[in-house]
Short mmCIF file of C-alpha atoms in Angstrom, two decimals:
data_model
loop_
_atom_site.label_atom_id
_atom_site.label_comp_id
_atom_site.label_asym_id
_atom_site.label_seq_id
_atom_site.Cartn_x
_atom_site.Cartn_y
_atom_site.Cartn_z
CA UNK A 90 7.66 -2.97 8.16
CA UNK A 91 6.38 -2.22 4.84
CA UNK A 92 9.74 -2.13 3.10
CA UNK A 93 10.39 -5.81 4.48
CA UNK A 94 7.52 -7.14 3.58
CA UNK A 95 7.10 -6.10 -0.30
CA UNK A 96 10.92 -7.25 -0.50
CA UNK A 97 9.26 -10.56 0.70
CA UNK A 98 6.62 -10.57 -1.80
CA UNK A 99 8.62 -9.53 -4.24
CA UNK A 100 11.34 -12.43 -4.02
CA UNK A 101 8.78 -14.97 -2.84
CA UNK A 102 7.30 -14.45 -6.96
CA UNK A 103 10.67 -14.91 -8.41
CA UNK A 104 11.65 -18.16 -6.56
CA UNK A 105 8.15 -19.64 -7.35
CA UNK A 106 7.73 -18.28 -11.07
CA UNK A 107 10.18 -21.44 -12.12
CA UNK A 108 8.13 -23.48 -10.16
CA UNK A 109 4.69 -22.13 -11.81
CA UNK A 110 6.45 -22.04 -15.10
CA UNK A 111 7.10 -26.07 -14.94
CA UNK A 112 3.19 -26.71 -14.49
CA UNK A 113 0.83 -26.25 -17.27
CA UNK A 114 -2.12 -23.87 -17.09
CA UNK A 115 -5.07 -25.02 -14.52
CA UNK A 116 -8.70 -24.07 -15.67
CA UNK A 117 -9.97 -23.15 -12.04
CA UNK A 118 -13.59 -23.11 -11.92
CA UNK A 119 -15.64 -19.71 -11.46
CA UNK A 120 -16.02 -17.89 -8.91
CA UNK A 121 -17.43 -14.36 -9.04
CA UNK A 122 -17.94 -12.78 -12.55
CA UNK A 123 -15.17 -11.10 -14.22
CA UNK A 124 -14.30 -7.43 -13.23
CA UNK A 125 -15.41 -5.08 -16.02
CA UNK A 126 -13.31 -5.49 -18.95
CA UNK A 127 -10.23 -3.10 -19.48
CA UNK A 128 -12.56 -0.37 -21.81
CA UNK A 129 -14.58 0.12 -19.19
CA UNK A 130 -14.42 3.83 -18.12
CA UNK A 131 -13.55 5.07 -14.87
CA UNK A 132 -16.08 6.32 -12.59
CA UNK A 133 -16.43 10.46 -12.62
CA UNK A 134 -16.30 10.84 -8.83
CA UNK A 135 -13.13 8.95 -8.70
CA UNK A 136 -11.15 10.85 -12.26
CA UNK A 137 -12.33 14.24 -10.36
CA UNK A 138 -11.17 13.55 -6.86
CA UNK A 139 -7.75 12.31 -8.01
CA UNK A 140 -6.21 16.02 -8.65
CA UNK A 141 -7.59 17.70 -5.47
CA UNK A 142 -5.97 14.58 -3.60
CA UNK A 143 -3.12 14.89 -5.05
CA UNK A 144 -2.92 18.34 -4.25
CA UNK A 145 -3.92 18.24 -0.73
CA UNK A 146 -0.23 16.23 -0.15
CA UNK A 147 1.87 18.62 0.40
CA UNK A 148 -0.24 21.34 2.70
CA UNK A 149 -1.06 18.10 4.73
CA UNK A 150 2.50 18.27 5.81
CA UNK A 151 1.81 21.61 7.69
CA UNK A 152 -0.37 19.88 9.83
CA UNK A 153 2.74 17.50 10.48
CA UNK A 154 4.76 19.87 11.63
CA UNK A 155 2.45 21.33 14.34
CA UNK A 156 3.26 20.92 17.69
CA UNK A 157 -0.45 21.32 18.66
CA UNK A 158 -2.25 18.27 20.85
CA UNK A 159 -3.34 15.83 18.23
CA UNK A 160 -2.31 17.65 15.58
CA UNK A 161 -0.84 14.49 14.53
CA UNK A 162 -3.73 12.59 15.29
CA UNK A 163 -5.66 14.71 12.32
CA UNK A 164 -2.39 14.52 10.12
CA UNK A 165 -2.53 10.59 10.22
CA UNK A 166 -5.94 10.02 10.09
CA UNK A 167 -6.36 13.00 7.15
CA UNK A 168 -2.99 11.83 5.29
CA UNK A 169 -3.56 8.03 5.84
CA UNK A 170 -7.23 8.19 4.23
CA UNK A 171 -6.21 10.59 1.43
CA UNK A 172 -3.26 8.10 0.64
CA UNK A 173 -5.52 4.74 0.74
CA UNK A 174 -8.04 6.47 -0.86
CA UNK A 175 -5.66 7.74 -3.73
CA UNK A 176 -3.96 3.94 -4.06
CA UNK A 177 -7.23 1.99 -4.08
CA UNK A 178 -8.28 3.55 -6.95
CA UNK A 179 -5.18 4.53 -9.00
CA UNK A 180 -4.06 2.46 -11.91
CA UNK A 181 -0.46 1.13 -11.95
CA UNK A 182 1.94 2.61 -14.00
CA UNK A 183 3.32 -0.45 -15.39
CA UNK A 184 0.37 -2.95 -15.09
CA UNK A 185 2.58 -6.15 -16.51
CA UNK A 186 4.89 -5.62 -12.99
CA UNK A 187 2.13 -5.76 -10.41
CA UNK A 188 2.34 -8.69 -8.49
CA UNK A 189 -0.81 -10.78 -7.45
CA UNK A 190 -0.42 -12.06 -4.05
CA UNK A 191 -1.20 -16.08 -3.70
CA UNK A 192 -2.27 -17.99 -1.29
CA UNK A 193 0.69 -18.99 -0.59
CA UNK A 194 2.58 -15.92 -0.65
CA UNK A 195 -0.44 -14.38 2.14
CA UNK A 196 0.88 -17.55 4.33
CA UNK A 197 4.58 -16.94 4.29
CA UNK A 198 4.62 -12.72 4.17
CA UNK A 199 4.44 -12.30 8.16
CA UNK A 200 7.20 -15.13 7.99
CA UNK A 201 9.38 -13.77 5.97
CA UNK A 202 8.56 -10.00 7.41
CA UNK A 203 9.96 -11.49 11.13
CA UNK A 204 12.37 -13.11 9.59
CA UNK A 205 14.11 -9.51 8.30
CA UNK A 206 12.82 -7.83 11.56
CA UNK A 207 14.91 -10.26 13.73
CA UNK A 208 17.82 -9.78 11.62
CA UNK A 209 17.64 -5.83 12.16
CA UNK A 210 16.88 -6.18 15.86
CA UNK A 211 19.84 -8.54 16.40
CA UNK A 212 22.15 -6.08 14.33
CA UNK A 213 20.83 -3.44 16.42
CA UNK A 214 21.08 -4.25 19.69
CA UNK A 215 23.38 -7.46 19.74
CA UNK A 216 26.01 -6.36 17.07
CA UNK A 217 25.69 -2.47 17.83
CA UNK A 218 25.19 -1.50 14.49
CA UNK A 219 22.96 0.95 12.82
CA UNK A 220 21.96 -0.02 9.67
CA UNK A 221 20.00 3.43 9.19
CA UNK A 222 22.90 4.66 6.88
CA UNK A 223 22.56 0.87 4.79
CA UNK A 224 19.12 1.17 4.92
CA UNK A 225 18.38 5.15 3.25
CA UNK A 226 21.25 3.65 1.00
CA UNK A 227 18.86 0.18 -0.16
CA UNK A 228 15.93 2.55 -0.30
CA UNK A 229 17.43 5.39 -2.38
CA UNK A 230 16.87 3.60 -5.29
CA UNK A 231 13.35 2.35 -5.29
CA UNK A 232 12.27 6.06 -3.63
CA UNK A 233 13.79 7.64 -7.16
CA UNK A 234 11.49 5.62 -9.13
CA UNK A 235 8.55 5.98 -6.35
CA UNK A 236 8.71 9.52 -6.66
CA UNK A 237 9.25 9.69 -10.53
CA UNK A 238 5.54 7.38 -10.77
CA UNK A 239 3.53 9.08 -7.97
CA UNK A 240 4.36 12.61 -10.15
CA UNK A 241 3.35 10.90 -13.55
CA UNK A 242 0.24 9.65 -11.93
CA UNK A 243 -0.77 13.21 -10.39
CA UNK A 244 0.03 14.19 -14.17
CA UNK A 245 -1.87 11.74 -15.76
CA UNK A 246 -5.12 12.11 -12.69
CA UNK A 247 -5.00 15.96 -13.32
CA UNK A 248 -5.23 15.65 -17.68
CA UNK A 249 -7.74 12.62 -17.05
CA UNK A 250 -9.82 15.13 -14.92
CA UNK A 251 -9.45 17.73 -17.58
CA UNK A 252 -10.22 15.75 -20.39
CA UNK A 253 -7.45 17.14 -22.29
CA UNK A 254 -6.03 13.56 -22.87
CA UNK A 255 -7.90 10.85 -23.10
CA UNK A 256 -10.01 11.18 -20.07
CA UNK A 257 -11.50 7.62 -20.66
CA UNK A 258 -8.53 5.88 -21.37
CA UNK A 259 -7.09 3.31 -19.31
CA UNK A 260 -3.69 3.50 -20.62
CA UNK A 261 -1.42 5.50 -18.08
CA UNK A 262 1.15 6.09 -19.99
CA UNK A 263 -1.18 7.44 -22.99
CA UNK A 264 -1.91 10.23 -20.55
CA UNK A 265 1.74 11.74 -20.33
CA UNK A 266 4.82 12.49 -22.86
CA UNK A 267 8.32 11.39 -22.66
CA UNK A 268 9.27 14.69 -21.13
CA UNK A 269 6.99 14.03 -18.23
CA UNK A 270 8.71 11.10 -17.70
CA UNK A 271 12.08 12.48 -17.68
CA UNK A 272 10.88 15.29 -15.12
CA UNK A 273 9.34 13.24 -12.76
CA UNK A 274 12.69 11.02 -13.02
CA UNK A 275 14.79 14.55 -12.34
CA UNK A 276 12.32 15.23 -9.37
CA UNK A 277 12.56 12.02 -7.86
CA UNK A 278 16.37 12.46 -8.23
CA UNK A 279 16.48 15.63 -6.34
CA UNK A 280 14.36 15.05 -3.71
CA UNK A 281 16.11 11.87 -2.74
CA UNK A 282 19.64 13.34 -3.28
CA UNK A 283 18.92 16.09 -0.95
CA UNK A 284 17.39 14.20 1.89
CA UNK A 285 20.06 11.53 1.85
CA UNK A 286 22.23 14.56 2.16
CA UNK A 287 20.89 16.00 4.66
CA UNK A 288 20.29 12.59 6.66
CA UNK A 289 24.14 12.03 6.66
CA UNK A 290 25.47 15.11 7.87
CA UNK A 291 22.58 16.50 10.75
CA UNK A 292 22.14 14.74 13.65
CA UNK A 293 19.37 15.32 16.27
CA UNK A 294 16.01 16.83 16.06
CA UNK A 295 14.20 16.89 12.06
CA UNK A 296 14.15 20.32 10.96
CA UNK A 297 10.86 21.26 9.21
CA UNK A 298 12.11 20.82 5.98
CA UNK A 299 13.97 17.40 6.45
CA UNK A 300 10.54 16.29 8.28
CA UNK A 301 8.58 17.10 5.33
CA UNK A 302 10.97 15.43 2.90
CA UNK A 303 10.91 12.04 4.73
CA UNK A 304 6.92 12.06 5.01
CA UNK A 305 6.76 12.75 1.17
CA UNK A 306 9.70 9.90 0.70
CA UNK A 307 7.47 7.34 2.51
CA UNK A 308 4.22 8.39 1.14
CA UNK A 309 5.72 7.62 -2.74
CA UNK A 310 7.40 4.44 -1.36
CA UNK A 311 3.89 3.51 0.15
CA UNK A 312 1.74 4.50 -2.97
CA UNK A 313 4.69 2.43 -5.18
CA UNK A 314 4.17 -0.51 -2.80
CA UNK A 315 0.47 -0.56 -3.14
CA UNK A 316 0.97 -0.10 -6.78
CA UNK A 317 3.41 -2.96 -7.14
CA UNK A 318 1.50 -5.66 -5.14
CA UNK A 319 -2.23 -6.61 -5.39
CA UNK A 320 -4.56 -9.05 -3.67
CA UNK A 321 -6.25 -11.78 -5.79
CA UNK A 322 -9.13 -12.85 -3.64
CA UNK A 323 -11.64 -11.97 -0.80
CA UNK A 324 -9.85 -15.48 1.06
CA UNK A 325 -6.60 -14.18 0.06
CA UNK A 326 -7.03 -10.70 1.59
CA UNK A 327 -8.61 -12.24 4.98
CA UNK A 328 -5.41 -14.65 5.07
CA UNK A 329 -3.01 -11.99 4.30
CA UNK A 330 -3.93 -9.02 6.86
CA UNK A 331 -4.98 -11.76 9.42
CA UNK A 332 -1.45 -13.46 9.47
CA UNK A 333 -0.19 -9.49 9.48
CA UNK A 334 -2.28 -8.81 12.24
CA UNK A 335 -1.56 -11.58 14.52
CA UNK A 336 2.20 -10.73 13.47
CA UNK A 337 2.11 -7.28 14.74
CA UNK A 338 0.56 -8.10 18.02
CA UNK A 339 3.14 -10.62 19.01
CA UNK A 340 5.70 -8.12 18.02
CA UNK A 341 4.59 -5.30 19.88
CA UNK A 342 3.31 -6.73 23.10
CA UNK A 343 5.20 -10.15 23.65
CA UNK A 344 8.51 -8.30 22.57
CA UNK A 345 10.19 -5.34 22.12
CA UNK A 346 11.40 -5.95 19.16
CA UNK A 347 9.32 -3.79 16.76
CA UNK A 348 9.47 -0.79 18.98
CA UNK A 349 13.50 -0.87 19.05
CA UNK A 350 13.63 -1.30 14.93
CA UNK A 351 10.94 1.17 14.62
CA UNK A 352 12.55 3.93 16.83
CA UNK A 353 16.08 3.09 15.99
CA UNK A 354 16.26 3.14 12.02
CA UNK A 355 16.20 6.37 10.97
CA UNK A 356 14.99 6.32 7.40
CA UNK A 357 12.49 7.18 5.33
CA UNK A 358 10.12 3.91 6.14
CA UNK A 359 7.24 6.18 8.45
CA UNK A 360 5.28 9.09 8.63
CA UNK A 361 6.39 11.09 11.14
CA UNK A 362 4.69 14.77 12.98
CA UNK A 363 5.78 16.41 15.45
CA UNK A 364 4.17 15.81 19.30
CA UNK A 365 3.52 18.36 21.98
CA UNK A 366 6.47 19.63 23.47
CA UNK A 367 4.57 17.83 26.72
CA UNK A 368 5.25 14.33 25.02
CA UNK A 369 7.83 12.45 26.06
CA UNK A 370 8.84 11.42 22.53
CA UNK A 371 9.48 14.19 19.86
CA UNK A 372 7.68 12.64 16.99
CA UNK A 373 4.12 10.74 16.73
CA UNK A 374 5.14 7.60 13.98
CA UNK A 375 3.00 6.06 11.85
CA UNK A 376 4.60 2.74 9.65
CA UNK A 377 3.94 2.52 6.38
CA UNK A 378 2.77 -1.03 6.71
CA UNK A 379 -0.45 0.33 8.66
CA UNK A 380 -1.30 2.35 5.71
CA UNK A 381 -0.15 0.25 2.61
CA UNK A 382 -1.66 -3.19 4.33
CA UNK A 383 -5.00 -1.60 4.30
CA UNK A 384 -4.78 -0.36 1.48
CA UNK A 385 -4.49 -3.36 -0.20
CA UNK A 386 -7.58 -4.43 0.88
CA UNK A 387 -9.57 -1.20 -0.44
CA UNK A 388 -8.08 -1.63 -3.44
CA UNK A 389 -9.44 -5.20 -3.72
CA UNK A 390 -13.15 -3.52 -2.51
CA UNK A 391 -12.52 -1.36 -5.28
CA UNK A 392 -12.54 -3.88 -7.71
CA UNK A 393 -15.41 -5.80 -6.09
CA UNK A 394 -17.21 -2.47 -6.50
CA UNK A 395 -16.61 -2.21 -9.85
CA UNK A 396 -17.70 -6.09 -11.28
CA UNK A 397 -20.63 -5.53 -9.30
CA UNK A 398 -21.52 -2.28 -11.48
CA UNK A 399 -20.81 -4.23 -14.43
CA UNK A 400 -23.48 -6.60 -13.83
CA UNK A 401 -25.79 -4.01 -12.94
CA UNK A 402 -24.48 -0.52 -15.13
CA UNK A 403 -27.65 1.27 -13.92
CA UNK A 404 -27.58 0.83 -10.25
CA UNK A 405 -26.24 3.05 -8.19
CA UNK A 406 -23.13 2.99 -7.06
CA UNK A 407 -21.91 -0.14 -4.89
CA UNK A 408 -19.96 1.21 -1.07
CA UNK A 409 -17.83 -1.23 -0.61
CA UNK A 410 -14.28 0.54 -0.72
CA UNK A 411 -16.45 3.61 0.15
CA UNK A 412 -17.11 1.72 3.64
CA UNK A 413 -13.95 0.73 3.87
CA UNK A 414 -12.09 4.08 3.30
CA UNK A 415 -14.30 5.27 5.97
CA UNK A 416 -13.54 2.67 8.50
CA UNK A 417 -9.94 3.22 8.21
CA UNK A 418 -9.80 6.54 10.15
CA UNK A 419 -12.02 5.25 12.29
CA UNK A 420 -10.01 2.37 13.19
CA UNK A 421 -6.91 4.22 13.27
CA UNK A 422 -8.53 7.21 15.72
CA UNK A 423 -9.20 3.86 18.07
CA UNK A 424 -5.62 3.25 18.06
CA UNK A 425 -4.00 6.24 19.06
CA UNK A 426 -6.93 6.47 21.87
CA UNK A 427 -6.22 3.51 22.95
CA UNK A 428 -1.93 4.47 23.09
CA UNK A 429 -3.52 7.75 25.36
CA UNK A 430 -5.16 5.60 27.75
CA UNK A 431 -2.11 2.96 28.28
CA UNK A 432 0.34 4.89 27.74
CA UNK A 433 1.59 2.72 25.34
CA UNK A 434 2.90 1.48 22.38
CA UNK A 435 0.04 -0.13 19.87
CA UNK A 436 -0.22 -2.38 17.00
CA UNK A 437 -2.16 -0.23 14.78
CA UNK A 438 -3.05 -3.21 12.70
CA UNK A 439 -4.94 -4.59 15.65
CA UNK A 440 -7.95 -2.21 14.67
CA UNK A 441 -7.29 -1.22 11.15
CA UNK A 442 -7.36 -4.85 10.35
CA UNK A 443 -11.13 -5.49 11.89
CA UNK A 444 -12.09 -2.11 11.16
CA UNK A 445 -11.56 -2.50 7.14
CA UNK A 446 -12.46 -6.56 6.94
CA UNK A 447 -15.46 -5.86 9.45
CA UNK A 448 -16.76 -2.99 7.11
CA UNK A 449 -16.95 -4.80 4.13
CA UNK A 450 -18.55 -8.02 5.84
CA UNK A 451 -21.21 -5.95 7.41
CA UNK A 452 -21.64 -4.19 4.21
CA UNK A 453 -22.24 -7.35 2.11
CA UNK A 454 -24.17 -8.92 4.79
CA UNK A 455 -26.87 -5.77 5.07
CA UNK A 456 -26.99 -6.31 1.13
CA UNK A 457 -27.52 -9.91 0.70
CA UNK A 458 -24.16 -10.30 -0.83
CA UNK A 459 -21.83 -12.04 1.54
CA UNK A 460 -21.99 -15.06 -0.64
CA UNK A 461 -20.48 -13.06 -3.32
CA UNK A 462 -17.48 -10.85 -1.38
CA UNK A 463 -16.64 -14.56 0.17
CA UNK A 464 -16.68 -16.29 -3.65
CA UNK A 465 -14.79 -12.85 -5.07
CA UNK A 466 -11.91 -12.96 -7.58
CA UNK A 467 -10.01 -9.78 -9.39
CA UNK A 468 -9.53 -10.64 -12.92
CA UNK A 469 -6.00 -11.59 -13.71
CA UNK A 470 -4.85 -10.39 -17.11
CA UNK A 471 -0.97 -10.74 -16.79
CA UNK A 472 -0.51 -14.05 -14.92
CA UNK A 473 -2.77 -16.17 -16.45
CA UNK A 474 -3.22 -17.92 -20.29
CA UNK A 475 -6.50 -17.25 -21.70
CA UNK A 476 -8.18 -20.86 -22.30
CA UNK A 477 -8.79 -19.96 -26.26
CA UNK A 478 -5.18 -19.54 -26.00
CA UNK A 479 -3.80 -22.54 -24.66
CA UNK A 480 -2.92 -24.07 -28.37
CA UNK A 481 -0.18 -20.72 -28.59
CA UNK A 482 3.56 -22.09 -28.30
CA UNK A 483 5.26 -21.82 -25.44
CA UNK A 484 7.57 -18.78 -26.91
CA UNK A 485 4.12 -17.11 -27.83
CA UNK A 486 2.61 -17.52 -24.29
CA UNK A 487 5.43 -16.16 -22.81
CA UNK A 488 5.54 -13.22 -24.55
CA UNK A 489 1.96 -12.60 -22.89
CA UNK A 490 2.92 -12.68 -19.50
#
């Protein structure tokens, strides 16, 4: 589950930043060039599509709460796109916090995410305990401050697209006031308040309302996630979403483990819409993990898209996260077919994963470029000390990272 997994991430960087601390800085040799440089502007097509996006969240959840056949089919596949769409090319809030995933990190995140899935299954089903209630509780927090960024980033997409501040800046935070800030902070607040409310004293069936709520809970915590975590390479990204992929197999068909957390936590860690009153289940679920994983990946196309322009300003635009936005419906469409025709439960990361990878393999293979996605490196700005800078003092390196 998404939630466990950036809490892996998270507190895999803080046990290992001693560790990286106690080494000096390592020259690695080059890979692919640079991405563009931080002036560079952003394309139009993306600063114009942000708002409408943005916009399109909250009618989406209509579409949720139909009880049409495959209604939630087109709610996932619509909502899921918009979303990795949206986080592949948004910039962070707070670019000094994102975290790059290593190598190593990639290895040990399905690890750690089983690790915390056993832990709720055994509390679950061998202690009897419910740790929904502990679990909206341990969320709360971070779904405050997801909420309060994904409304300062619809504010800042919306006066980009305008042009009425700064439409070429990079800066986020140059693109809202302090009063935005403190808004977003009071929405986040309320919307959080009153679904934690509302989770503690109904039992039951989801009304409308409480339905939409939770969907707009996860989407921020998703958005946050992918905001919060990046991938550094092309062999990073493979390792990463292949060790996720193998780990959500094994945990949906060798065990029933997944399933049981999955249906049993109620919180705000899915996307839920409501099935056909024929279906035996009342709600179609989608985990955040199958939308924020491949995400991650876009996000990385995105930024192979855009060091490729910067070698080449006048050509036309490279498709890499284009192909790979694309593929993830498609992938995801093959998933729920495929729980239609077994009538069962499936790993939706056992064809988002190919579908996303496989896109932008094919892609660099019909271009000639395969050597390049495989060689493929996002500039690091925050984690690493400049080599013209390696003569600063320790105090005056530190204050750069």
């Amino acid at each position: 589950m998404l939630v466990h997994l950036v809490a892996a991430v998270i507190a895999s960087s803080i046990t290992l930043q001693p560790l990286r601390a106690s080494f000096p800085h390592r020259v690695h040799p080059p890979r692919l060039a640079a991405s563009p440089p931080p002036t560079a502007e952003p394309r139009a097509n993306n600063v114009a599509l942000a708002p409408l996006s943005y916009s399109l969240v909250l009618p989406l959840q209509a579409v949720a709460l139909s009880d049409a056949p495959w209604a939630h089919l087109i709610f996932f596949c619509v909502f899921g796109t918009l979303t990795v769409q949206l986080a592949a090319t948004a910039k962070p809030i707070r670019e000094r916090n994102v975290q790059r995933l290593s190598m190593q990190q990639a290895v040990l995140a399905p690890i750690a995410a089983s690790a915390l899935l056993l832990l709720l299954y055994v509390l679950i089903v061998y202690l009897e305990f419910d740790p929904s209630s502990v679990y909206r509780l341990s969320v709360s927090g971070l779904a405050v401050v997801a909420v309060r960024d994904i409304v300062m980033q619809a504010v800042a997409a919306s006066r980009q697209s305008s042009g009425k501040l700064g439409a070429a800046s990079n800066s986020l935070p140059s693109l809202f006031t302090q009063a935005d800030g403190a808004i977003a902070l009071v929405l986040g607040l309320i919307l959080v308040g009153d679904y934690a409310i509302r989770a503690s004293f109904s039992s039951g069936l989801l009304s409308g309302w409480q339905l939409i709520e939770q969907n707009l809970i996860a989407w921020a915590l998703a958005m946050f996630s992918i905001a919060i975590v990046s991938l550094r390479t092309f062999t990073t990204a493979v390792i990463f979403l292949s060790g996720l992929f193998v780990y959500d197999v094994f945990w949906v068909f060798s065990t029933d483990v997944m399933m049981t957390v999955a249906t049993k936590i109620d919180a705000p860690v899915k996307l839920l819409a409501f099935n056909s009153p024929a279906s035996a289940a009342p709600y179609a679920v989608l985990g955040l993990g199958d939308i924020a994983i491949p995400a991650f990946f876009c996000a990385l196309m995105h930024q192979f898209d855009e060091t490729l322009s910067s070698e080449t300003p006048d050509a036309e635009a490279t498709p890499y996260r284009r192909n790979s936005v694309i593929a993830y419906p498609v992938g995801l469409a093959v998933a729920f077919w495929a729980n239609e025709v077994v009538k069962r439960g499936q790993p939706a990361l056992l064809y988002l994963v190919p579908a996303v990878v496989g896109s932008a393999v094919l892609t660099a293979w019909s271009r000639g470029e395969l050597e390049k996605l495989l060689r493929f490196e996002a500039a690091v700005t925050q984690d690493r000390i400049p080599l013209d800078l390696a003569m600063l003092s320790e105090e005056q390196r530190n204050s750069l990272l």
